Amino acid sequence: MCGIVGYVGEQAALDVVLDGLRRLEYRGYDSAGVAVVADGALAMTKAAGKLANLEKALSAEPVPSSSTGIGHTRWATHGPPTDRNAHPHLDEAGRVAVIHNGIIENFARLRHELERAGVTFQSDTDTEVVSHLLAAEVAAGAELGDAMRTVCRRLDGAFTLVAVHSEAPDRVVAARRNSPLVVGLGAGENFVASDVSAFIAHTRDALEVADGQVVEITPDTVVLTDFDGAPVPERRFHVDWDAAAAEKDGHDYFMLKEIAEQPKAVADTLLGRIDEAGNLTLDEMRLSDDELREIDKIIILAAGTSYYAGLVAKYAIEHWTRIACEVELASEFRYRDPIVDRGTLVVVISQSGETMDTLMALRYARDQGARVLAICNTNGATIPRESDAVLYTRAGIEVAVASTKAFLTQIVACYLVALYLGQIRGTKWGDEVAGVLRDLAAMPPKVERVLASMEPVRELARSLADATSVLFLGRHVGYPVALEGALKLKEIAYMHAEGFAAGELKHGPIALIEDGVPVFVVVPSPQGRSVLHDKIVSNIQEVRARGARTIVIAEEGDETVEPYADHLIRVPVCPTLLQPLVAVVPLQVFACEMAAVRGFDVDQPRNLAKSVTVE
Ligand code: G6P
């Protein structure tokens, strides 16, 4: 969702804020805006559309130099993405500027109350009520921090709020409830932001802000309290990646860079997970082995690509642990009266660790007594913080909205959890666990080999740029891979794309097949389960007989598929459960090239955001 940054220090605030916004733009890009405090007044500029529009506006009409500023990139919720609705929002006297991420649920009532008191609103946003409420508190004599605490107590919903006041130079105040916020700790300067990437070029020392807390920063101080003003203990952390990791590194798009990083991401996720005695270790384990032995059901909850990683993981979890495993969309979970108790292990998967649907599902599961294990890529994010145990995917920062390396590492992390459970519950012997770990360790070079053979896939994408629809088929673990392939194409190439279980084809989707429709088919290894393989070869023939242009992903040496493949994409031989790690790569590359050739913004597709912090 929205990207937020605030700065106080010796540097030119505008430069620091704009640089931070550039790094946060992946969170939302409907509009952008900045405000700085200079000479007892606020200067504000904002513009609809991407950050480039704001930069243009700022060069046409520069703001005065200042050492205190805030900035925002927006993913619109209340009101269309216009200049008027862009953040910051001011009070009537133009003394308070506020930026916001989230939704203020009681804004209509508050707006009505303010309007009755004679306030005129400038925008359609929920945010603007906060500017007016803060201004009223300050006018009544409150300090900005106290004003923020008082106002927060009146707000329902989820929010990160950041405010500056014209008469409080060198001070930025921020608050958080159910929406991300971190503090960057510098020397003679401090930062607040939605995530650490905004200030990583300046400092790698950071401070967590928990739900229900307000933070006030000046160049030399950071004061953290709850909404009632009581001091709260600080939790500092150090960020273990640097600004260079957030750059494109010679690639045209972040997505390409992130696709290329997959071998390393998989290797890093496996790194150091096995202790000297050959036992698996997880990152933050607040669950004992005895508790894990009591588990009689696993429910995986996630959204988007993370959900598809969960669908893949189900096959391994049930096979290796013999524990029943359900996978459910986080946004659906708590509305269906799910059966959850102390014997349920809920595994939440989230790249960002901030997805609101997943967070709410997690909280519901915990309220019902479930133990929760998070698989997450972002240290210190809300989801791992609220879980009983955490396994971090070490994919490194993912900037492109379309998730790639997170998917692979999430599958690997889930497999580690499954092996861990198998190990402590005795459904897998030590040598069997070691065997799978060896197979996993062999995956990075295999993914590398796939990456090195992608030119024909890019050519294929270019030749299909005018297709109106692309279908994806798979069976077993290849089915979620098909779903993920279709999602990638929808997200960034804006094409109609659908993934199906190949066996379900005859029950409806086959009616979609007509002359020339491209159909990707993910073929399982003939060596793993030959029945599965033979069934899907029949499915390829069925669609081809009806005119489909078949694009077959099959392992090296599988000759049976050759007569039925209009295009054949080879992937290295892997154990059945590990094939998704190589089979998804051509689908990612295909979608990326398709988006580029169709002239779309690969990294920042329309209407989407990287981290979705509203339900
Ligand atoms: C958004 C992103 C997707 C992502 C999903 C879940 O919709 O655009 O790429 O898969 O959120 O995100 P999470 O951070 O929870 O994995």
XYZ file of C-alpha atoms and ligand atoms in Angstrom:
631
model
C 0.000 0.000 0.000
C 1.067 3.601 0.362
C 4.717 4.465 0.896
C 5.508 6.856 3.715
C 8.699 8.655 4.674
C 9.577 11.384 7.158
C 12.947 12.996 7.862
C 14.612 15.364 10.345
C 18.349 16.110 10.227
C 21.094 18.065 8.609
C 20.592 16.957 5.029
C 18.205 18.625 2.573
C 14.933 17.003 3.638
C 13.433 17.115 0.161
C 16.271 15.070 -1.349
C 16.141 12.485 1.410
C 12.358 12.215 1.190
C 12.300 11.928 -2.617
C 15.029 9.292 -2.552
C 13.017 7.369 0.053
C 9.864 7.654 -2.046
C 11.710 6.299 -5.083
C 12.523 3.190 -3.081
C 8.987 2.923 -1.711
C 7.162 3.609 -4.959
C 6.545 -0.125 -5.426
C 4.048 0.136 -2.547
C 1.678 2.389 -4.469
C 1.962 4.776 -7.362
C -1.398 6.476 -7.912
C -0.021 9.834 -6.764
C 2.815 11.314 -4.753
C 3.400 14.347 -2.568
C 5.804 16.038 -0.170
C 5.667 18.716 2.502
C 8.597 20.490 4.160
C 8.747 22.848 7.120
C 10.676 26.027 6.344
C 10.756 29.437 8.035
C 7.710 28.802 10.196
C 5.567 27.686 7.252
C 4.725 24.553 5.321
C 5.511 24.150 1.626
C 3.689 21.344 -0.135
C 3.681 19.887 -3.639
C 1.700 16.925 -4.879
C 0.770 15.349 -8.183
C -1.401 12.534 -9.500
C 0.387 9.625 -11.188
C 3.873 8.330 -10.646
C 6.647 9.974 -8.707
C 8.091 11.401 -11.935
C 5.109 13.784 -12.119
C 5.844 15.082 -8.641
C 9.509 15.530 -9.538
C 8.482 17.539 -12.602
C 6.199 19.717 -10.502
C 8.996 20.289 -8.000
C 11.484 21.344 -10.640
C 8.926 23.735 -12.138
C 8.219 25.204 -8.723
C 10.870 24.327 -6.127
C 10.054 24.263 -2.422
C 12.324 26.182 -0.017
C 15.243 24.289 1.468
C 14.476 22.587 4.752
C 15.737 19.955 7.156
C 12.302 18.548 8.037
C 10.022 16.866 5.537
C 7.502 14.119 4.825
C 6.529 12.341 1.605
C 3.966 9.871 0.361
C 3.211 7.624 -2.595
C -0.416 6.603 -2.704
C -2.460 3.529 -3.506
C -5.919 5.066 -3.608
C -8.688 3.887 -1.289
C -10.949 6.882 -0.572
C -11.365 9.136 -3.579
C -9.893 8.826 -7.075
C -6.152 9.265 -7.671
C -6.199 12.997 -8.442
C -3.903 15.880 -7.421
C -6.528 16.946 -4.899
C -6.641 13.567 -3.193
C -2.878 13.103 -3.191
C -1.215 13.319 0.242
C -0.139 15.311 2.269
C -3.379 16.841 3.493
C -3.426 20.156 5.329
C -5.711 21.725 7.903
C -7.566 24.891 6.911
C -4.829 27.233 8.165
C -2.145 25.221 6.360
C -0.157 24.583 9.542
C -0.417 20.809 9.843
C 0.468 18.363 7.046
C -0.505 14.701 7.319
C 0.257 11.590 5.280
C -1.491 8.298 5.845
C -1.524 4.639 4.911
C -4.567 2.512 5.722
C -8.252 3.232 6.151
C -9.896 5.312 8.873
C -13.157 3.463 9.272
C -15.050 6.084 11.255
C -13.981 8.922 8.959
C -17.509 9.635 7.701
C -18.738 10.356 11.232
C -15.668 12.454 12.038
C -15.988 14.384 8.787
C -19.623 15.077 9.454
C -18.767 16.335 12.931
C -16.013 18.599 11.584
C -18.225 19.939 8.791
C -20.941 20.741 11.301
C -18.323 22.732 13.193
C -17.677 24.732 10.003
C -14.607 22.995 8.553
C -14.394 22.921 4.750
C -12.787 19.818 3.263
C -10.448 20.000 0.284
C -10.392 16.321 -0.664
C -12.459 13.115 -0.722
C -9.987 11.260 1.478
C -10.445 9.773 4.918
C -7.000 11.166 5.791
C -8.024 14.807 5.788
C -10.074 14.418 8.978
C -6.798 13.791 10.807
C -5.276 17.087 9.621
C -8.259 19.029 10.942
C -8.424 17.097 14.210
C -4.689 17.564 14.825
C -4.908 21.273 14.042
C -7.758 21.674 16.533
C -5.734 19.960 19.266
C -2.662 22.103 18.575
C -4.805 25.258 18.493
C -6.103 24.260 21.935
C -2.521 24.257 23.208
C -1.346 20.653 22.745
C 2.135 19.714 21.516
C 2.073 17.882 18.170
C 2.897 14.529 19.857
C 0.105 14.882 22.419
C -2.259 16.004 19.680
C -1.417 12.864 17.688
C -2.056 10.619 20.693
C -5.410 12.258 21.400
C -6.486 11.998 17.772
C -5.374 8.371 17.445
C -7.583 7.419 20.360
C -10.551 8.699 18.356
C -9.768 6.788 15.167
C -11.101 3.369 14.182
C -9.448 1.279 11.510
C -5.900 0.769 10.358
C -3.402 3.547 9.897
C 0.116 4.775 9.753
C 0.032 8.544 10.158
C 2.903 10.983 9.875
C 2.530 14.697 10.621
C 4.557 17.891 10.699
C 3.585 21.310 12.005
C 4.778 24.660 10.652
C 5.684 25.861 14.129
C 7.506 22.687 15.141
C 10.622 22.652 12.948
C 12.904 19.640 13.408
C 10.072 17.403 14.566
C 8.138 14.645 12.839
C 5.423 12.719 14.653
C 4.143 9.323 13.519
C 1.633 6.775 14.753
C 0.720 3.267 13.869
C -2.131 0.832 14.228
C -2.250 -2.270 12.007
C -0.181 -0.664 9.300
C 3.605 -0.691 8.844
C 6.003 1.896 10.324
C 9.690 1.733 11.251
C 12.164 4.301 12.544
C 15.635 4.726 11.034
C 18.261 5.807 13.559
C 21.009 8.030 12.160
C 23.680 10.310 13.646
C 22.155 13.771 13.971
C 19.232 12.654 11.827
C 16.283 10.292 12.135
C 13.728 8.804 9.782
C 10.279 7.246 9.829
C 9.108 5.091 6.935
C 6.838 2.283 5.817
C 9.854 0.044 5.466
C 13.592 0.195 5.864
C 14.320 0.488 2.137
C 13.372 4.185 2.393
C 16.345 5.020 4.631
C 18.754 2.153 4.030
C 21.077 4.452 2.068
C 21.552 6.508 5.254
C 21.400 4.039 8.122
C 20.963 0.334 8.744
C 20.001 0.790 12.406
C 16.290 0.725 12.971
C 13.646 0.680 15.662
C 10.350 -1.160 15.568
C 7.126 0.724 16.169
C 4.410 -1.602 17.424
C 0.657 -1.258 17.031
C -0.853 1.428 19.197
C 2.345 3.471 19.454
C 3.340 7.038 18.607
C 6.905 8.048 17.818
C 8.320 11.580 17.829
C 11.630 12.159 16.103
C 13.967 15.160 16.162
C 17.544 15.121 14.787
C 18.852 13.807 18.108
C 15.941 12.151 19.886
C 13.413 9.413 19.365
C 10.547 9.127 21.839
C 8.212 6.166 21.701
C 4.942 5.989 23.661
C 1.596 4.279 23.531
C -1.541 6.202 22.545
C -1.954 7.293 26.194
C 1.533 8.766 26.385
C 3.109 6.034 28.526
C 6.690 5.220 27.472
C 7.146 1.789 25.870
C 10.267 -0.386 25.653
C 12.369 -0.003 22.482
C 13.117 -2.897 20.152
C 16.045 -2.051 17.899
C 17.259 -4.115 14.965
C 19.974 -4.002 12.360
C 19.185 -4.414 8.667
C 21.458 -6.963 7.046
C 21.200 -5.783 3.446
C 22.291 -2.494 1.955
C 21.116 0.087 -0.561
C 22.867 -1.693 -3.449
C 20.561 -4.680 -2.919
C 17.609 -2.421 -3.672
C 19.017 -1.280 -7.044
C 18.373 -2.906 -10.417
C 21.920 -4.116 -10.757
C 22.138 -3.713 -14.540
C 18.778 -5.325 -15.285
C 16.054 -3.446 -17.142
C 13.489 -4.213 -14.476
C 13.496 -5.231 -10.834
C 11.450 -8.256 -11.856
C 14.251 -9.492 -14.134
C 16.803 -8.896 -11.420
C 14.694 -10.798 -8.941
C 14.125 -13.692 -11.352
C 17.894 -13.860 -11.851
C 18.487 -13.856 -8.102
C 16.444 -17.011 -7.548
C 19.320 -19.504 -7.364
C 20.980 -17.426 -4.650
C 17.683 -16.815 -2.850
C 16.993 -20.557 -2.674
C 20.553 -21.257 -1.497
C 20.293 -18.528 1.164
C 16.989 -19.850 2.445
C 18.638 -23.246 2.973
C 21.773 -21.784 4.528
C 22.592 -22.770 8.083
C 19.356 -24.606 8.699
C 21.048 -27.821 9.723
C 22.985 -28.016 12.975
C 26.068 -30.112 13.656
C 23.965 -33.085 14.716
C 22.184 -32.977 11.358
C 18.984 -31.547 12.847
C 16.963 -28.828 11.198
C 16.741 -25.492 12.998
C 14.184 -22.758 12.488
C 14.698 -19.015 13.137
C 12.420 -18.005 15.947
C 10.884 -20.986 17.611
C 8.574 -20.208 20.452
C 6.934 -23.616 20.064
C 8.450 -26.670 21.690
C 8.933 -29.954 19.866
C 6.372 -31.430 22.258
C 3.822 -28.868 21.144
C 4.575 -29.645 17.513
C 4.102 -33.359 18.202
C 0.540 -32.555 19.367
C -0.425 -30.984 16.045
C -3.169 -32.913 14.268
C -3.979 -30.482 11.460
C -2.169 -27.837 9.461
C -3.881 -24.876 7.821
C -1.864 -22.709 5.459
C -3.148 -19.139 5.025
C -1.833 -16.640 2.494
C -2.707 -14.360 -0.412
C -1.678 -14.105 -4.068
C 1.562 -15.791 -5.003
C 2.166 -16.803 -1.384
C -1.108 -18.725 -1.499
C 0.098 -20.652 -4.536
C 3.344 -21.467 -2.711
C 1.103 -22.842 0.057
C -0.804 -24.968 -2.456
C 2.487 -26.498 -3.604
C 3.601 -27.072 -0.009
C 0.460 -29.033 0.867
C 1.632 -31.960 -1.276
C 4.958 -32.206 0.544
C 3.511 -31.602 3.999
C 0.936 -34.367 3.720
C 3.378 -36.740 2.061
C 6.185 -36.222 4.567
C 4.283 -35.653 7.810
C 1.005 -37.516 7.264
C -0.762 -34.530 8.874
C -3.875 -33.299 7.067
C -3.146 -29.927 5.492
C -5.673 -27.372 4.249
C -4.677 -24.330 2.245
C -6.971 -21.343 2.266
C -7.033 -17.794 1.009
C -6.441 -15.618 4.050
C -9.236 -13.263 2.996
C -11.797 -16.082 3.146
C -10.642 -17.916 6.245
C -12.304 -16.151 9.141
C -15.625 -15.744 7.389
C -16.371 -19.452 7.142
C -16.362 -20.548 10.808
C -13.240 -22.695 10.379
C -12.520 -25.565 12.752
C -9.400 -24.492 14.597
C -8.112 -25.513 18.014
C -4.945 -26.021 20.015
C -4.086 -29.009 17.832
C -4.034 -26.860 14.707
C -0.810 -25.437 13.361
C -1.579 -22.439 11.200
C 1.194 -21.598 8.765
C 0.925 -18.046 7.419
C 2.994 -17.241 4.350
C 3.735 -13.631 3.447
C 6.586 -12.017 1.562
C 5.962 -8.582 3.061
C 4.738 -9.725 6.464
C 2.197 -6.895 6.320
C -0.662 -8.209 4.157
C -3.783 -7.245 6.060
C -5.881 -10.235 4.947
C -3.183 -12.590 6.197
C -2.638 -10.650 9.417
C -6.336 -10.699 10.266
C -6.555 -14.432 9.522
C -3.532 -15.001 11.783
C -5.136 -13.091 14.638
C -8.375 -14.987 14.234
C -6.511 -18.304 14.284
C -4.638 -17.330 17.446
C -7.859 -16.227 19.115
C -9.221 -19.705 18.409
C -6.209 -21.230 20.153
C -4.133 -22.258 17.133
C -0.349 -22.137 17.158
C 0.934 -19.954 14.346
C 4.127 -20.290 12.375
C 5.028 -17.513 9.939
C 7.022 -17.889 6.754
C 8.083 -14.386 5.886
C 10.694 -12.450 3.925
C 10.738 -9.278 6.009
C 12.480 -9.244 9.351
C 10.530 -7.552 12.106
C 7.299 -7.204 10.090
C 3.959 -7.476 11.867
C 3.089 -11.028 10.801
C 6.277 -12.669 12.152
C 6.065 -10.497 15.271
C 2.608 -11.799 16.071
C 3.394 -15.452 15.369
C 4.576 -18.200 17.728
C 7.363 -19.282 15.438
C 9.043 -17.824 12.363
C 11.040 -19.149 9.475
C 12.462 -16.348 7.355
C 12.837 -16.807 3.631
C 16.075 -15.122 2.832
C 15.124 -13.934 -0.636
C 16.408 -10.394 -0.055
C 14.287 -7.363 -0.791
C 11.670 -7.946 -3.501
C 10.687 -4.716 -5.235
C 8.772 -5.748 -8.383
C 5.089 -6.003 -7.628
C 4.904 -9.388 -9.349
C 6.441 -11.782 -6.853
C 9.070 -14.237 -8.140
C 11.940 -15.153 -5.859
C 9.610 -15.014 -2.858
C 7.590 -17.872 -4.417
C 10.572 -20.201 -4.716
C 11.896 -19.460 -1.265
C 8.452 -19.826 0.312
C 8.181 -23.317 -1.136
C 11.649 -24.155 0.191
C 10.790 -22.760 3.630
C 7.538 -24.740 3.776
C 9.468 -27.862 2.840
C 11.892 -27.205 5.692
C 8.961 -26.934 8.082
C 7.505 -30.171 6.727
C 10.840 -31.938 7.139
C 11.204 -30.541 10.643
C 7.774 -31.856 11.568
C 8.537 -35.185 9.916
C 11.778 -35.386 11.844
C 10.397 -34.668 15.304
C 7.249 -36.719 14.792
C 9.175 -39.660 13.383
C 7.404 -39.902 10.026
C 10.750 -39.313 8.301
C 14.026 -40.931 9.270
C 17.130 -38.837 9.630
C 18.641 -40.232 6.445
C 15.434 -39.506 4.522
C 15.459 -35.898 5.725
C 19.118 -35.642 4.774
C 18.297 -37.015 1.318
C 15.631 -34.351 0.674
C 17.971 -31.649 1.972
C 20.596 -32.817 -0.507
C 18.009 -32.636 -3.291
C 17.069 -29.113 -2.178
C 20.718 -28.069 -2.059
C 21.056 -29.241 -5.672
C 18.266 -26.911 -6.840
C 20.119 -23.562 -7.176
C 22.337 -24.749 -10.070
C 19.280 -26.300 -11.713
C 17.385 -23.000 -11.532
C 20.533 -21.354 -12.925
C 20.455 -23.719 -15.903
C 16.841 -22.859 -16.623
C 17.691 -19.158 -16.500
C 20.495 -19.668 -18.999
C 18.123 -21.212 -21.549
C 15.344 -18.595 -21.590
C 15.915 -16.812 -24.928
C 13.443 -19.065 -26.818
C 10.844 -18.341 -24.139
C 11.324 -14.604 -24.645
C 11.034 -15.080 -28.415
C 7.850 -17.054 -27.878
C 6.403 -14.216 -25.762
C 7.203 -11.727 -28.515
C 5.491 -13.952 -31.096
C 2.379 -14.244 -28.927
C 2.076 -10.573 -28.039
C -1.289 -10.321 -29.798
C -2.853 -13.388 -28.168
C -6.070 -12.560 -26.341
C -5.955 -15.420 -23.885
C -3.376 -17.876 -22.555
C -4.199 -21.039 -20.602
C -2.020 -22.990 -18.177
C -2.465 -26.635 -17.216
C -0.844 -28.737 -14.530
C -1.439 -31.663 -12.250
C -0.311 -32.367 -8.678
C 2.350 -29.743 -7.759
C 2.232 -28.584 -11.377
C -1.318 -27.331 -10.815
C -0.380 -24.432 -8.477
C 2.518 -23.699 -10.847
C -0.059 -23.307 -13.625
C -2.093 -20.963 -11.402
C 1.009 -18.904 -10.662
C 1.913 -18.722 -14.380
C -1.542 -17.352 -15.143
C -1.402 -14.877 -12.255
C 1.924 -13.474 -13.479
C 0.495 -12.849 -16.935
C -2.650 -11.175 -15.569
C -0.697 -9.002 -13.157
C 1.839 -7.489 -15.505
C 0.795 -8.211 -19.115
C -2.941 -7.530 -18.487
C -3.875 -10.595 -20.536
C -6.695 -12.960 -19.910
C -4.961 -15.999 -18.446
C -6.258 -18.937 -16.480
C -4.696 -21.905 -14.781
C -6.480 -25.232 -14.537
C -5.951 -28.645 -13.066
C -5.413 -30.604 -16.278
C -7.872 -33.299 -15.194
C -10.592 -30.696 -14.796
C -10.255 -29.603 -18.407
C -12.891 -31.993 -19.688
C -15.375 -30.676 -17.122
C -15.626 -27.255 -18.706
C -12.480 -25.317 -19.559
C -11.819 -27.357 -22.719
C -14.678 -25.403 -24.300
C -12.292 -22.414 -24.331
C -9.886 -24.145 -26.678
C -10.014 -22.915 -30.254
C -7.551 -22.575 -33.080
C -4.240 -21.102 -31.992
C -4.989 -20.576 -28.281
C -1.634 -20.845 -26.474
C -1.764 -23.503 -23.745
C 1.150 -24.020 -21.379
C 1.349 -27.497 -19.897
C 3.536 -28.299 -16.888
C 4.445 -31.966 -17.286
C 5.482 -33.944 -14.194
C 8.507 -36.189 -14.293
C 7.824 -39.613 -15.845
C 10.215 -41.001 -13.245
C 8.251 -39.797 -10.240
C 4.690 -40.906 -10.792
C 4.303 -42.267 -14.271
C 0.488 -42.373 -13.973
C 0.435 -38.645 -13.476
C 2.790 -38.135 -16.383
C 0.792 -40.333 -18.750
C -2.473 -38.633 -17.819
C -1.120 -35.217 -18.638
C 0.306 -36.389 -21.954
C -3.275 -37.402 -22.822
C -4.454 -33.929 -21.758
C -1.938 -32.309 -24.106
C -3.274 -34.395 -26.959
C -6.851 -33.430 -26.082
C -6.187 -29.695 -26.355
C -3.959 -30.038 -29.391
C -6.633 -32.016 -31.224
C -8.870 -28.980 -30.738
C -6.427 -26.520 -32.240
C -4.443 -25.330 -29.182
C -0.865 -24.205 -29.651
C 0.846 -26.292 -26.984
C 3.795 -24.985 -24.997
C 5.100 -27.888 -23.005
C 7.389 -27.651 -19.978
C 8.953 -31.062 -19.512
C 12.058 -32.481 -17.955
C 15.201 -33.198 -19.968
C 15.055 -36.591 -21.612
C 11.252 -36.918 -21.566
C 10.733 -37.840 -25.208
C 7.091 -38.898 -24.948
C 5.890 -35.298 -25.053
C 7.831 -34.297 -28.157
C 5.218 -35.222 -30.783
C 2.572 -33.098 -29.051
C 4.557 -29.991 -28.237
C 4.453 -27.002 -30.585
C 7.058 -25.473 -28.298
C 9.104 -27.481 -25.861
C 10.726 -25.908 -22.825
C 13.168 -28.202 -21.074
C 13.818 -28.151 -17.321
C 16.389 -30.239 -15.433
C 15.399 -33.562 -13.902
C 14.229 -33.040 -10.298
C 12.350 -35.066 -7.704
C 8.585 -34.652 -8.251
C 8.002 -32.350 -5.267
C 10.857 -30.043 -6.236
C 9.884 -29.555 -9.870
C 7.897 -26.337 -9.194
C 11.190 -24.594 -8.393
C 12.338 -24.983 -11.979
C 9.000 -25.207 -13.819
C 7.769 -21.784 -12.694
C 10.827 -19.934 -13.991
C 9.911 -20.017 -17.724
C 6.433 -18.790 -16.784
C 7.904 -15.807 -14.913
C 10.214 -14.980 -17.819
C 7.362 -15.335 -20.315
C 5.136 -12.917 -18.378
C 7.952 -10.408 -17.932
C 8.816 -10.358 -21.633
C 5.136 -10.227 -22.574
C 4.573 -7.168 -20.368
C 7.649 -5.464 -21.810
C 6.754 -6.183 -25.431
C 3.197 -4.973 -24.883
C 4.636 -1.756 -23.535
C 3.529 -2.029 -19.921
C 5.334 -1.074 -16.749
C 6.775 -4.409 -15.639
C 7.612 -3.464 -12.059
C 4.620 -1.297 -11.268
C 1.547 -2.752 -12.962
C -1.675 -0.784 -12.940
C -4.044 -0.995 -9.962
C -1.727 -3.209 -7.909
C 0.597 -2.694 -4.976
C 3.358 -4.775 -3.481
C 2.143 -4.742 0.056
C -1.625 -4.699 0.491
C -2.403 -3.316 3.915
C -6.166 -3.000 3.534
C -8.709 -5.833 3.668
C -0.076 -8.443 -3.299
C 1.076 -8.550 -4.269
C 1.295 -10.015 -4.649
C 1.492 -10.854 -3.407
C 0.322 -10.700 -2.436
C 0.619 -11.336 -1.084
O -1.265 -8.720 -3.932
O 0.830 -7.780 -5.416
O 2.448 -10.115 -5.465
O 1.640 -12.196 -3.769
O 0.086 -9.309 -2.190
O 1.652 -10.626 -0.478
P 2.529 -11.132 0.716
O 3.472 -10.007 1.003
O 1.601 -11.412 1.863
O 3.233 -12.371 0.269
